[in-house]
């Protein structure tokens, strides 16, 4: 007898121009607990992620600086756009139709049995109009609603609970059957507002083991030992640290960057693909990063991790390293870390958290959420 599988719709930032955004979306869709149900991402494509909205943007303190930087910036963003577009089309299962406006999504409200808000900072309302953010709270869905490791960023719901925007968000969250978020601070904050019983859950990239990720990566031996630098915030101290560590270990540096963040002593690689990023992390001796997903993927692949805290959006990295007791991996005063990570202890925590995530997802699809 053929198994009657439930239809599942997912929603996340799969269209964001970000390696981490794609990889977390891919991992949730392909985790063991969900993949047999063939879950589908709703291809919601708000203006902020569209090519014309960001390709023409360039940073700079004046018009002359912007004019000088524009050609290189445009090339990098264009290459990134088509790389992510290719990976979405090849590796993600998405709806046949692309939805550009929130009002278009209401026709999907009854088409699935289960709706799941995925991870990444989809519940952070600081960067877009509230009307364009509410779809990530599944305001259009009429069936069972869940979240898996959705991130609120640094938003504080309880502090702003009387604000009109937050009142609208709370009304949507009350319609969820169960809520899990990526940061413990967000779970604590939500539970002050309303008895959501929200809890923290690991980022989806951890749902796949490093062996499972390896299935999608090219085999082959690395040609030489290297330190991988994956910086998002153009921190000169991070680059200085990388050179210092490379000299200490007498190995090479590979730097994933755009054209404005090169390290003269390194092999600088522009616009890698998401899976090539994974391969570079897998094969590195050490990883130096200020990226949340750079940290998460390095932990999953058991790399010696050196963390530089970004000036903003610190909560997500701080929460991650607290879960795994890796607070000592934050670089201070540019002093080289001399200790090694005890990955046997990390694996104990990761195994426990994976089991908890697995149980949660199995309960969703099994309609047995209270067990």
Coordinates of C-alpha atoms in Angstrom, one line a residue:
X1 CA 0.0 0.0 0.0
X2 CA 1.4 3.4 -1.0
X3 CA 2.2 5.7 1.9
X4 CA 0.0 8.8 2.1
X5 CA 2.6 11.5 2.5
X6 CA 1.7 14.9 3.8
X7 CA 2.4 18.0 1.6
X8 CA 4.8 20.4 3.2
X9 CA 5.5 24.0 2.2
X10 CA 8.7 25.7 3.5
X11 CA 9.6 29.4 3.5
X12 CA 12.9 31.0 4.2
X13 CA 15.5 33.4 2.7
X14 CA 16.5 31.0 -0.1
X15 CA 16.7 34.0 -2.6
X16 CA 19.2 35.9 -0.4
X17 CA 22.6 36.5 -2.0
X18 CA 24.4 34.5 0.7
X19 CA 26.1 31.1 0.9
X20 CA 24.7 30.5 4.4
X21 CA 21.2 31.3 3.3
X22 CA 21.3 28.7 0.5
X23 CA 23.1 26.0 2.6
X24 CA 20.6 26.2 5.5
X25 CA 17.7 26.1 3.1
X26 CA 19.2 23.1 1.3
X27 CA 19.9 21.3 4.6
X28 CA 16.4 21.6 6.0
X29 CA 14.9 20.4 2.7
X30 CA 17.3 17.4 2.6
X31 CA 17.4 16.3 6.2
X32 CA 16.3 12.7 6.8
X33 CA 13.2 13.7 8.7
X34 CA 11.7 15.8 5.9
X35 CA 13.1 14.7 2.5
X36 CA 10.8 11.7 2.0
X37 CA 7.9 14.1 2.0
X38 CA 9.4 16.1 -0.8
X39 CA 8.9 19.5 0.9
X40 CA 8.7 22.5 -1.4
X41 CA 10.0 26.0 -0.8
X42 CA 7.5 28.8 -1.6
X43 CA 9.4 30.9 -4.1
X44 CA 8.7 34.2 -2.4
X45 CA 11.0 36.8 -4.0
X46 CA 10.5 40.2 -2.3
X47 CA 12.1 43.3 -3.7
X48 CA 15.1 43.4 -1.3
X49 CA 16.5 40.2 -2.7
X50 CA 16.0 41.1 -6.4
X51 CA 19.0 41.7 -8.6
X52 CA 18.1 45.3 -9.5
X53 CA 17.7 46.2 -5.8
X54 CA 21.2 45.4 -4.7
X55 CA 23.4 45.1 -7.8
X56 CA 23.4 48.9 -8.3
X57 CA 24.2 49.6 -4.7
X58 CA 27.7 50.4 -3.7
X59 CA 29.3 51.7 -0.4
X60 CA 31.4 54.8 -0.2
X61 CA 31.5 58.1 1.7
X62 CA 31.0 60.2 -1.3
X63 CA 30.0 60.0 -5.0
X64 CA 33.5 59.8 -6.3
X65 CA 34.4 56.8 -4.1
X66 CA 31.2 55.1 -5.2
X67 CA 31.9 55.8 -8.8
X68 CA 35.4 54.2 -8.5
X69 CA 34.1 51.1 -6.7
X70 CA 31.0 50.6 -8.8
X71 CA 32.4 48.5 -11.7
X72 CA 34.1 45.9 -9.4
X73 CA 31.1 45.9 -7.1
X74 CA 28.7 45.3 -10.0
X75 CA 30.8 42.4 -11.4
X76 CA 31.0 40.7 -8.0
X77 CA 27.3 41.1 -7.2
X78 CA 26.3 39.9 -10.7
X79 CA 28.5 36.8 -10.5
X80 CA 27.1 36.0 -7.0
X81 CA 23.5 36.5 -8.3
X82 CA 23.8 34.0 -11.1
X83 CA 25.7 31.5 -8.9
X84 CA 23.0 31.5 -6.3
X85 CA 20.3 31.4 -9.0
X86 CA 22.0 28.3 -10.6
X87 CA 22.2 26.5 -7.2
X88 CA 18.5 27.3 -6.4
X89 CA 17.4 25.9 -9.7
X90 CA 19.6 22.8 -9.5
X91 CA 19.4 21.9 -5.9
X92 CA 16.2 23.3 -4.3
X93 CA 12.7 22.2 -4.9
X94 CA 10.6 25.3 -5.3
X95 CA 7.1 26.2 -6.4
X96 CA 6.6 26.5 -10.1
X97 CA 5.4 30.0 -9.7
X98 CA 7.5 32.9 -8.2
X99 CA 5.6 35.2 -5.9
X100 CA 6.8 38.8 -5.8
X101 CA 4.2 40.4 -3.6
X102 CA 2.7 39.2 -0.2
X103 CA -0.8 39.4 -1.5
X104 CA -0.1 36.7 -4.0
X105 CA 0.7 34.1 -1.3
X106 CA -2.8 33.8 0.0
X107 CA -3.8 31.5 -2.8
X108 CA -1.3 29.0 -1.2
X109 CA -3.0 29.1 2.2
X110 CA -4.8 25.8 1.9
X111 CA -2.7 23.8 -0.6
X112 CA -0.4 22.1 1.9
X113 CA -1.0 20.1 5.1
X114 CA 1.9 21.6 7.0
X115 CA 3.7 25.0 6.7
X116 CA 7.2 25.5 8.2
X117 CA 9.0 28.8 8.6
X118 CA 12.7 27.9 8.1
X119 CA 15.8 29.3 9.6
X120 CA 18.1 32.3 8.9
X121 CA 17.0 35.8 10.0
X122 CA 13.6 35.6 8.5
X123 CA 11.9 37.0 11.6
X124 CA 14.1 40.1 11.8
X125 CA 11.9 43.1 10.7
X126 CA 14.6 45.7 10.8
X127 CA 15.5 45.6 7.1
X128 CA 12.2 45.6 5.3
X129 CA 8.6 46.9 5.4
X130 CA 6.4 44.8 7.8
X131 CA 4.1 43.9 5.0
X132 CA 6.9 42.1 3.2
X133 CA 8.1 40.4 6.3
X134 CA 4.8 38.9 7.5
X135 CA 4.8 36.1 4.9
X136 CA 7.8 34.7 6.8
X137 CA 5.5 34.5 9.8
X138 CA 3.2 32.4 7.5
X139 CA 0.4 35.0 7.8
X140 CA -1.2 33.5 4.6
X141 CA -1.3 29.9 5.8
X142 CA -4.6 28.3 7.0
X143 CA -3.3 24.9 8.1
X144 CA -0.8 23.7 10.7
X145 CA 2.1 26.1 11.2
X146 CA 5.5 25.4 12.7
X147 CA 8.9 27.0 12.7
X148 CA 12.3 25.4 12.6
X149 CA 15.2 27.5 14.1
X150 CA 13.8 30.8 12.8
X151 CA 16.0 33.7 13.8
X152 CA 14.7 37.0 15.1
X153 CA 18.2 38.5 14.8
X154 CA 18.6 41.1 17.6
X155 CA 14.9 42.1 17.7
X156 CA 13.4 42.3 21.2
X157 CA 9.7 41.4 21.2
X158 CA 9.0 41.9 24.9
X159 CA 10.6 45.3 25.0
X160 CA 8.5 46.4 22.0
X161 CA 5.3 44.4 22.8
X162 CA 3.1 47.5 22.7
X163 CA 4.4 48.7 19.3
X164 CA 1.8 48.3 16.5
X165 CA 4.3 46.3 14.3
X166 CA 5.1 43.9 17.1
X167 CA 1.4 43.5 18.0
X168 CA 0.8 42.3 14.4
X169 CA 3.7 39.9 14.6
X170 CA 2.4 38.5 17.9
X171 CA -1.0 37.9 16.5
X172 CA 0.6 35.7 13.7
X173 CA 2.9 33.9 16.2
X174 CA -0.2 32.9 18.3
X175 CA -1.4 30.9 15.3
X176 CA 1.6 28.6 15.3
X177 CA 1.3 25.0 16.7
X178 CA 4.9 25.1 17.8
X179 CA 7.8 27.6 17.7
X180 CA 11.5 27.0 17.7
X181 CA 14.1 29.7 17.1
X182 CA 17.8 29.7 16.5
X183 CA 18.9 31.8 19.5
X184 CA 18.1 31.0 23.1
X185 CA 17.7 34.7 23.9
X186 CA 14.9 34.9 21.3
X187 CA 13.2 31.9 22.9
X188 CA 13.4 33.6 26.3
X189 CA 12.1 36.9 24.9
X190 CA 9.1 35.3 23.2
X191 CA 8.2 33.3 26.2
X192 CA 7.9 36.5 28.2
X193 CA 5.4 37.9 25.7
X194 CA 3.0 35.0 25.5
X195 CA 3.1 31.3 26.6
X196 CA 4.5 30.2 23.3
X197 CA 6.8 27.5 24.8
X198 CA 9.3 28.6 22.3
X199 CA 12.7 26.8 22.4
X200 CA 16.1 27.0 20.8
X201 CA 17.0 24.6 18.0
X202 CA 20.2 24.2 16.1
X203 CA 20.7 25.9 12.7
X204 CA 19.6 23.6 9.8
X205 CA 23.2 23.1 8.5
X206 CA 23.8 20.9 11.5
X207 CA 20.9 18.6 10.4
X208 CA 23.3 17.1 7.9
X209 CA 26.4 15.4 9.3
X210 CA 29.8 16.2 7.7
X211 CA 29.6 12.8 6.0
X212 CA 26.2 13.7 4.5
X213 CA 27.6 17.1 3.3
X214 CA 30.5 15.2 1.7
X215 CA 28.2 13.5 -0.7
X216 CA 27.7 16.8 -2.5
X217 CA 31.3 17.8 -2.6
X218 CA 34.0 16.8 -5.0
X219 CA 36.4 14.2 -3.9
X220 CA 40.2 14.5 -4.2
X221 CA 43.2 15.2 -2.0
X222 CA 44.1 18.8 -1.2
X223 CA 47.3 20.0 -2.8
X224 CA 48.7 21.8 0.2
X225 CA 47.8 22.7 3.8
X226 CA 46.1 26.1 4.2
X227 CA 44.3 28.4 6.5
X228 CA 40.9 29.5 5.2
X229 CA 39.8 33.1 5.7
X230 CA 36.0 33.8 5.4
X231 CA 35.3 37.3 6.5
X232 CA 32.1 39.3 5.8
X233 CA 32.9 42.6 7.4
X234 CA 36.3 43.6 5.9
X235 CA 38.0 43.6 9.3
X236 CA 41.8 44.6 8.9
X237 CA 42.6 42.9 12.2
X238 CA 41.2 39.6 10.9
X239 CA 43.5 39.7 7.9
X240 CA 46.5 40.6 10.1
X241 CA 45.7 37.7 12.3
X242 CA 45.5 35.4 9.3
X243 CA 49.0 36.4 8.1
X244 CA 50.4 36.0 11.6
X245 CA 48.8 32.5 12.0
X246 CA 50.0 31.4 8.6
X247 CA 53.6 32.5 9.4
X248 CA 53.4 30.7 12.7
X249 CA 52.2 27.4 11.0
X250 CA 54.2 28.0 7.8
X251 CA 51.3 27.2 5.6
X252 CA 49.3 29.1 2.9
X253 CA 46.2 31.3 3.2
X254 CA 43.1 31.0 1.0
X255 CA 40.9 34.1 1.3
X256 CA 37.3 34.0 0.2
X257 CA 36.5 37.6 -0.6
X258 CA 35.3 40.3 -3.0
X259 CA 37.6 42.6 -4.9
X260 CA 37.8 45.1 -2.0
X261 CA 38.9 42.6 0.7
X262 CA 42.0 40.9 -0.7
X263 CA 45.0 39.7 1.4
X264 CA 48.2 40.3 -0.6
X265 CA 49.9 37.2 0.9
X266 CA 47.0 34.9 0.2
X267 CA 45.4 33.1 -2.7
X268 CA 42.3 35.3 -3.1
X269 CA 39.2 33.6 -4.5
X270 CA 36.2 35.6 -5.6
X271 CA 32.6 34.4 -5.7
X272 CA 33.0 30.7 -4.9
X273 CA 29.9 28.5 -5.1
X274 CA 28.2 27.3 -1.9
X275 CA 29.5 23.7 -2.2
X276 CA 33.0 24.9 -3.0
X277 CA 32.9 27.0 0.2
X278 CA 32.0 23.8 2.0
X279 CA 34.9 22.0 0.4
X280 CA 37.3 24.7 1.3
X281 CA 36.2 24.6 4.9
X282 CA 36.4 20.8 4.9
X283 CA 39.9 20.7 3.6
X284 CA 41.3 23.6 5.7
X285 CA 43.6 23.2 8.7
X286 CA 42.1 26.3 10.4
X287 CA 39.2 28.6 9.6
X288 CA 39.2 32.3 10.5
X289 CA 35.8 33.9 10.2
X290 CA 33.3 36.5 11.4
X291 CA 30.4 34.7 9.8
X292 CA 27.7 32.8 11.7
X293 CA 27.5 30.1 9.1
X294 CA 31.3 30.1 8.7
X295 CA 31.4 29.1 12.4
X296 CA 28.6 26.6 12.2
X297 CA 30.1 24.8 9.2
X298 CA 33.6 24.8 10.7
X299 CA 32.2 23.2 13.8
X300 CA 30.4 20.6 11.8
X301 CA 33.6 19.7 9.9
X302 CA 35.6 19.7 13.1
X303 CA 38.0 22.6 12.1
X304 CA 40.2 24.6 14.4
X305 CA 38.1 27.7 14.5
X306 CA 39.3 31.3 15.1
X307 CA 36.4 33.7 15.6
X308 CA 36.3 37.5 15.1
X309 CA 33.1 39.0 16.5
X310 CA 31.3 41.4 14.1
X311 CA 30.4 44.9 15.3
X312 CA 26.7 44.1 14.8
X313 CA 24.6 40.9 14.9
X314 CA 26.8 39.3 17.6
X315 CA 23.9 37.4 19.3
X316 CA 23.8 34.6 16.7
X317 CA 27.5 33.8 17.0
X318 CA 27.6 34.2 20.8
X319 CA 24.6 31.8 21.1
X320 CA 26.2 29.3 18.8
X321 CA 29.6 29.1 20.7
X322 CA 27.8 29.1 24.0
X323 CA 25.9 25.9 23.0
X324 CA 29.2 24.2 22.2
X325 CA 31.2 25.7 25.0
X326 CA 33.5 27.4 22.5
X327 CA 33.6 30.9 24.0
X328 CA 37.4 30.6 24.1
X329 CA 37.6 30.5 20.3
X330 CA 37.0 34.3 20.1
X331 CA 40.2 36.1 19.2
X332 CA 41.1 38.9 21.6
X333 CA 43.7 41.6 21.0
X334 CA 44.8 39.7 17.9
X335 CA 46.6 37.2 20.1
X336 CA 47.0 33.8 18.4
X337 CA 44.8 31.1 19.9
X338 CA 47.2 28.3 21.1
X339 CA 44.6 25.7 22.3
X340 CA 43.0 23.0 20.3
X341 CA 39.3 22.3 20.2
X342 CA 38.2 19.1 22.1
X343 CA 35.9 17.8 19.4
X344 CA 34.9 14.7 21.4
X345 CA 33.0 17.0 23.8
X346 CA 31.6 19.1 20.9
X347 CA 30.3 15.9 19.3
X348 CA 28.6 14.8 22.4
X349 CA 26.6 18.1 22.5
X350 CA 26.0 18.0 18.7
X351 CA 24.6 14.4 18.9
X352 CA 22.3 15.4 21.7
X353 CA 21.0 18.5 19.9
X354 CA 20.6 16.6 16.6
X355 CA 18.5 14.0 18.3
X356 CA 16.3 16.8 19.8
X357 CA 15.9 18.4 16.4
X358 CA 15.1 15.1 14.8
X359 CA 12.4 14.3 17.3
X360 CA 10.9 17.7 16.8
X361 CA 10.8 17.3 13.0
X362 CA 9.5 13.8 13.2
X363 CA 6.7 14.9 15.5
X364 CA 5.7 17.6 13.0
X365 CA 5.3 15.3 10.1
X366 CA 3.8 12.6 12.3
X367 CA 1.3 14.9 13.8
X368 CA 2.4 13.9 17.2
X369 CA 3.9 17.1 18.5
X370 CA 3.2 16.5 22.2
X371 CA 5.2 13.3 22.5

